PDB file of C-alpha atoms in Angstrom:
ATOM      1  CA  THR A   1     -31.364 -30.425 159.821  1.00 91.00           C
ATOM      2  CA  VAL A   2     -33.570 -30.659 156.861  1.00 94.00           C
ATOM      3  CA  SER A   3     -33.344 -34.180 154.865  1.00 95.00           C
ATOM      4  CA  VAL A   4     -33.761 -34.199 151.086  1.00 96.00           C
ATOM      5  CA  ILE A   5     -35.316 -37.360 149.547  1.00 96.00           C
ATOM      6  CA  ASN A   6     -35.617 -38.065 145.955  1.00 94.00           C
ATOM      7  CA  GLY A   7     -39.170 -39.174 145.613  1.00 94.00           C
ATOM      8  CA  GLU A   8     -38.622 -41.218 142.628  1.00 95.00           C
ATOM      9  CA  ALA A   9     -35.510 -43.262 143.738  1.00 96.00           C
ATOM     10  CA  ASP A  10     -36.614 -43.017 147.458  1.00 96.00           C
ATOM     11  CA  THR A  11     -33.109 -41.995 148.448  1.00 97.00           C
ATOM     12  CA  LEU A  12     -31.678 -39.355 150.566  1.00 97.00           C
ATOM     13  CA  THR A  13     -30.219 -36.802 148.442  1.00 96.00           C
ATOM     14  CA  ALA A  14     -29.007 -33.931 150.842  1.00 96.00           C
ATOM     15  CA  THR A  15     -28.875 -32.925 154.235  1.00 95.00           C
ATOM     16  CA  ILE A  16     -29.309 -29.267 154.930  1.00 95.00           C
ATOM     17  CA  PRO A  17     -28.263 -27.646 158.209  1.00 93.00           C
ATOM     18  CA  VAL A  18     -30.842 -25.295 159.816  1.00 91.00           C
ATOM     19  CA  GLY A  19     -31.577 -23.932 163.272  1.00 78.00           C
ATOM     20  CA  GLY A  20     -29.252 -24.466 166.199  1.00 66.00           C
ATOM     21  CA  GLY A  21     -27.864 -22.005 168.510  1.00 60.00           C
ATOM     22  CA  GLN A  22     -30.226 -19.013 168.830  1.00 60.00           C
ATOM     23  CA  SER A  23     -32.197 -19.993 165.918  1.00 63.00           C
ATOM     24  CA  GLY A  24     -33.583 -23.037 167.813  1.00 75.00           C
ATOM     25  CA  ASP A  25     -34.493 -26.409 166.525  1.00 86.00           C
ATOM     26  CA  PRO A  26     -36.397 -27.016 163.241  1.00 89.00           C
ATOM     27  CA  GLU A  27     -40.172 -27.943 163.851  1.00 89.00           C
ATOM     28  CA  GLY A  28     -42.807 -27.188 160.959  1.00 92.00           C
ATOM     29  CA  ILE A  29     -41.972 -27.341 157.245  1.00 96.00           C
ATOM     30  CA  ALA A  30     -43.804 -26.319 154.280  1.00 97.00           C
ATOM     31  CA  VAL A  31     -43.014 -25.920 150.406  1.00 97.00           C
ATOM     32  CA  ASN A  32     -44.195 -23.514 147.836  1.00 97.00           C
ATOM     33  CA  PRO A  33     -43.811 -25.528 144.631  1.00 96.00           C
ATOM     34  CA  LEU A  34     -44.478 -22.889 142.333  1.00 97.00           C
ATOM     35  CA  THR A  35     -41.176 -20.831 143.599  1.00 97.00           C
ATOM     36  CA  ASP A  36     -39.224 -23.994 144.798  1.00 97.00           C
ATOM     37  CA  THR A  37     -38.857 -22.584 148.228  1.00 98.00           C
ATOM     38  CA  ILE A  38     -38.841 -24.481 151.356  1.00 98.00           C
ATOM     39  CA  TYR A  39     -39.907 -22.675 154.851  1.00 97.00           C
ATOM     40  CA  VAL A  40     -38.523 -24.406 158.094  1.00 96.00           C
ATOM     41  CA  ALA A  41     -39.950 -23.060 161.420  1.00 93.00           C
ATOM     42  CA  GLU A  42     -37.465 -22.784 164.187  1.00 92.00           C
ATOM     43  CA  THR A  43     -38.257 -22.694 167.739  1.00 87.00           C
ATOM     44  CA  GLY A  44     -36.008 -19.871 168.600  1.00 87.00           C
ATOM     45  CA  GLY A  45     -37.867 -17.427 166.771  1.00 91.00           C
ATOM     46  CA  ALA A  46     -37.115 -17.547 162.959  1.00 93.00           C
ATOM     47  CA  VAL A  47     -38.034 -19.108 159.747  1.00 95.00           C
ATOM     48  CA  ALA A  48     -35.334 -20.417 157.511  1.00 95.00           C
ATOM     49  CA  VAL A  49     -35.818 -19.917 153.831  1.00 96.00           C
ATOM     50  CA  ILE A  50     -34.014 -22.907 151.549  1.00 97.00           C
ATOM     51  CA  SER A  51     -33.585 -22.722 147.788  1.00 97.00           C
ATOM     52  CA  GLY A  52     -35.100 -25.988 146.491  1.00 96.00           C
ATOM     53  CA  ARG A  53     -32.450 -25.321 143.354  1.00 96.00           C
ATOM     54  CA  THR A  54     -29.375 -25.289 145.440  1.00 97.00           C
ATOM     55  CA  ASN A  55     -30.547 -27.118 148.744  1.00 97.00           C
ATOM     56  CA  THR A  56     -29.054 -24.136 150.819  1.00 96.00           C
ATOM     57  CA  VAL A  57     -30.527 -21.641 153.302  1.00 95.00           C
ATOM     58  CA  ALA A  58     -30.966 -18.623 151.265  1.00 95.00           C
ATOM     59  CA  ALA A  59     -32.301 -16.347 154.299  1.00 94.00           C
ATOM     60  CA  THR A  60     -33.445 -16.468 157.702  1.00 93.00           C
ATOM     61  CA  ILE A  61     -36.366 -14.578 158.779  1.00 94.00           C
ATOM     62  CA  GLY A  62     -36.642 -13.366 162.523  1.00 92.00           C
ATOM     63  CA  LEU A  63     -40.065 -13.582 163.903  1.00 92.00           C
ATOM     64  CA  GLY A  64     -39.569 -13.866 167.773  1.00 83.00           C
ATOM     65  CA  GLY A  65     -42.016 -15.899 170.028  1.00 88.00           C
ATOM     66  CA  PHE A  66     -42.011 -19.845 169.363  1.00 90.00           C
ATOM     67  CA  PRO A  67     -42.722 -20.441 165.570  1.00 92.00           C
ATOM     68  CA  PHE A  68     -44.028 -23.829 165.414  1.00 91.00           C
ATOM     69  CA  GLU A  69     -45.774 -25.018 162.311  1.00 94.00           C
ATOM     70  CA  ILE A  70     -45.846 -23.493 158.952  1.00 96.00           C
ATOM     71  CA  ALA A  71     -48.081 -23.731 155.821  1.00 97.00           C
ATOM     72  CA  THR A  72     -47.841 -21.960 152.428  1.00 97.00           C
ATOM     73  CA  ASP A  73     -50.394 -20.493 149.965  1.00 97.00           C
ATOM     74  CA  PRO A  74     -48.504 -20.867 146.574  1.00 96.00           C
ATOM     75  CA  LEU A  75     -51.194 -19.002 144.577  1.00 96.00           C
ATOM     76  CA  THR A  76     -50.352 -15.735 146.884  1.00 97.00           C
ATOM     77  CA  ASN A  77     -46.701 -16.631 147.672  1.00 98.00           C
ATOM     78  CA  THR A  78     -47.610 -16.277 151.456  1.00 98.00           C
ATOM     79  CA  ILE A  79     -46.322 -18.208 154.226  1.00 98.00           C
ATOM     80  CA  TYR A  80     -48.059 -18.508 157.718  1.00 97.00           C
ATOM     81  CA  VAL A  81     -46.400 -19.408 160.795  1.00 96.00           C
ATOM     82  CA  THR A  82     -47.799 -20.371 164.358  1.00 94.00           C
ATOM     83  CA  ASP A  83     -46.598 -18.728 167.300  1.00 91.00           C
ATOM     84  CA  ILE A  84     -47.138 -20.653 170.444  1.00 88.00           C
ATOM     85  CA  ASP A  85     -45.653 -17.966 172.583  1.00 88.00           C
ATOM     86  CA  ASN A  86     -47.757 -14.976 171.401  1.00 88.00           C
ATOM     87  CA  SER A  87     -51.178 -17.089 170.542  1.00 89.00           C
ATOM     88  CA  ALA A  88     -50.710 -15.377 167.171  1.00 93.00           C
ATOM     89  CA  VAL A  89     -49.878 -16.367 163.320  1.00 95.00           C
ATOM     90  CA  SER A  90     -47.453 -14.387 161.668  1.00 96.00           C
ATOM     91  CA  VAL A  91     -47.777 -13.850 158.036  1.00 97.00           C
ATOM     92  CA  ILE A  92     -44.703 -13.723 155.624  1.00 98.00           C
ATOM     93  CA  SER A  93     -44.567 -12.281 152.157  1.00 98.00           C
ATOM     94  CA  GLY A  94     -42.477 -15.124 150.052  1.00 97.00           C
ATOM     95  CA  ARG A  95     -41.730 -12.035 147.415  1.00 96.00           C
ATOM     96  CA  THR A  96     -40.151  -9.734 150.042  1.00 96.00           C
ATOM     97  CA  GLU A  97     -39.184 -12.458 152.682  1.00 96.00           C
ATOM     98  CA  THR A  98     -40.504 -10.386 155.455  1.00 96.00           C
ATOM     99  CA  GLU A  99     -43.163 -10.513 157.946  1.00 96.00           C
ATOM    100  CA  VAL A 100     -46.096  -8.272 156.945  1.00 97.00           C
ATOM    101  CA  ALA A 101     -48.694  -9.058 159.629  1.00 96.00           C
ATOM    102  CA  VAL A 102     -49.258 -10.646 162.831  1.00 95.00           C
ATOM    103  CA  ILE A 103     -52.921 -12.202 163.800  1.00 95.00           C
ATOM    104  CA  ALA A 104     -54.090 -12.830 167.005  1.00 93.00           C
ATOM    105  CA  VAL A 105     -55.790 -16.329 167.466  1.00 91.00           C
ATOM    106  CA  GLY A 106     -57.010 -18.245 170.806  1.00 80.00           C
ATOM    107  CA  GLY A 107     -53.828 -20.131 171.550  1.00 78.00           C
ATOM    108  CA  PRO A 108     -52.534 -21.909 168.409  1.00 71.00           C
ATOM    109  CA  GLY A 109     -52.217 -25.478 168.423  1.00 75.00           C
ATOM    110  CA  PRO A 110     -49.876 -27.088 166.135  1.00 81.00           C
ATOM    111  CA  GLY A 111     -52.166 -27.554 163.223  1.00 91.00           C
ATOM    112  CA  ILE A 112     -52.168 -24.708 160.498  1.00 96.00           C
ATOM    113  CA  ALA A 113     -53.452 -25.314 156.827  1.00 97.00           C
ATOM    114  CA  THR A 114     -54.396 -23.117 153.489  1.00 97.00           C
ATOM    115  CA  ASP A 115     -56.932 -23.390 150.977  1.00 97.00           C
ATOM    116  CA  PRO A 116     -55.290 -21.617 147.947  1.00 95.00           C
ATOM    117  CA  LEU A 117     -58.502 -21.486 146.193  1.00 95.00           C
ATOM    118  CA  THR A 118     -60.623 -19.621 148.758  1.00 96.00           C
ATOM    119  CA  ASN A 119     -57.426 -17.781 150.209  1.00 96.00           C
ATOM    120  CA  ALA A 120     -58.696 -19.076 153.719  1.00 97.00           C
ATOM    121  CA  ILE A 121     -56.061 -20.356 156.462  1.00 97.00           C
ATOM    122  CA  TYR A 122     -57.014 -22.831 159.242  1.00 97.00           C
ATOM    123  CA  VAL A 123     -55.610 -22.804 162.552  1.00 96.00           C
ATOM    124  CA  THR A 124     -56.258 -25.177 165.346  1.00 94.00           C
ATOM    125  CA  ASN A 125     -56.509 -23.687 169.005  1.00 90.00           C
ATOM    126  CA  GLU A 126     -57.946 -24.135 172.259  1.00 78.00           C
ATOM    127  CA  GLY A 127     -60.516 -22.001 173.278  1.00 63.00           C
ATOM    128  CA  PRO A 128     -62.085 -21.199 176.708  1.00 63.00           C
ATOM    129  CA  GLN A 129     -64.910 -23.768 175.878  1.00 65.00           C
ATOM    130  CA  GLY A 130     -62.918 -26.366 174.337  1.00 73.00           C
ATOM    131  CA  GLY A 131     -61.237 -26.755 170.918  1.00 90.00           C
ATOM    132  CA  ILE A 132     -61.780 -24.369 168.108  1.00 92.00           C
ATOM    133  CA  VAL A 133     -60.565 -23.709 164.440  1.00 94.00           C
ATOM    134  CA  SER A 134     -59.702 -20.059 163.657  1.00 94.00           C
ATOM    135  CA  VAL A 135     -60.591 -19.362 160.000  1.00 96.00           C
ATOM    136  CA  ILE A 136     -58.113 -16.549 158.750  1.00 97.00           C
ATOM    137  CA  SER A 137     -59.026 -14.423 155.430  1.00 98.00           C
ATOM    138  CA  GLY A 138     -55.933 -14.256 153.416  1.00 97.00           C
ATOM    139  CA  ARG A 139     -57.469 -11.060 151.995  1.00 97.00           C
ATOM    140  CA  THR A 140     -57.751  -9.283 154.977  1.00 97.00           C
ATOM    141  CA  ASP A 141     -55.390 -10.979 157.406  1.00 97.00           C
ATOM    142  CA  THR A 142     -57.933 -11.190 160.184  1.00 97.00           C
ATOM    143  CA  VAL A 143     -59.703 -13.772 161.718  1.00 96.00           C
ATOM    144  CA  ALA A 144     -63.089 -14.307 159.732  1.00 97.00           C
ATOM    145  CA  ALA A 145     -64.597 -17.187 161.757  1.00 95.00           C
ATOM    146  CA  THR A 146     -64.040 -19.713 164.411  1.00 93.00           C
ATOM    147  CA  VAL A 147     -65.350 -22.970 164.369  1.00 94.00           C
ATOM    148  CA  PRO A 148     -65.929 -25.185 167.548  1.00 92.00           C
ATOM    149  CA  VAL A 149     -64.529 -28.872 167.242  1.00 92.00           C
ATOM    150  CA  GLY A 150     -63.364 -31.616 169.814  1.00 87.00           C
ATOM    151  CA  ASN A 151     -60.975 -30.747 172.523  1.00 87.00           C
ATOM    152  CA  TYR A 152     -57.569 -30.351 171.725  1.00 87.00           C
ATOM    153  CA  PRO A 153     -57.473 -30.338 167.937  1.00 90.00           C
ATOM    154  CA  VAL A 154     -53.834 -30.975 166.671  1.00 87.00           C
ATOM    155  CA  GLY A 155     -53.936 -31.550 163.151  1.00 90.00           C
ATOM    156  CA  VAL A 156     -55.732 -29.856 160.174  1.00 94.00           C
ATOM    157  CA  ALA A 157     -55.591 -30.515 156.354  1.00 95.00           C
ATOM    158  CA  THR A 158     -57.581 -29.047 153.365  1.00 96.00           C
ATOM    159  CA  ASP A 159     -59.382 -30.483 150.378  1.00 94.00           C
ATOM    160  CA  PRO A 160     -59.544 -27.347 148.173  1.00 92.00           C
ATOM    161  CA  LEU A 161     -61.772 -28.637 145.258  1.00 92.00           C
ATOM    162  CA  PRO A 162     -64.916 -29.472 147.518  1.00 91.00           C
ATOM    163  CA  SER A 163     -63.763 -26.961 149.964  1.00 91.00           C
ATOM    164  CA  THR A 164     -63.535 -29.332 152.981  1.00 95.00           C
ATOM    165  CA  VAL A 165     -61.434 -29.015 156.054  1.00 96.00           C
ATOM    166  CA  TYR A 166     -60.368 -31.951 158.435  1.00 96.00           C
ATOM    167  CA  VAL A 167     -59.324 -31.547 161.811  1.00 94.00           C
ATOM    168  CA  ALA A 168     -57.760 -34.287 164.004  1.00 90.00           C
TER     169      ALA A 168
END
């Protein structure tokens, strides 16, 4: 399930059933605040699309593989999902709610984050010589660079204003 918490009152306001059965269990979750849409990666090979207005599942997008973590770029209305089984990142159009590209990366870890100001996506993964972060161009849906980091990078976060990326 996805729990909805009112941030002003710090109370649970809804519980939304997702996943289960062939859809698998929910893992990663991300929000596009501009469209009031929530995206949930399900381990069975799908992404649940939740309407923030109604707190109901509006659609399910089949991807295959093992979707794990998810990030949105609200400015382009694009969703990025790591696929651990296929060492790839799926690109979903928020406008059409369809997969529009699959980008091969070196074996994605659980971390993925976007920088909407630069239209870049950062994905943690384990490379042949240790941990790396794949930098994906949102304009071309290709890996634009790889940056070596410490072994087993897990989390990644961006601060768009100084264009800084932090990796755990």
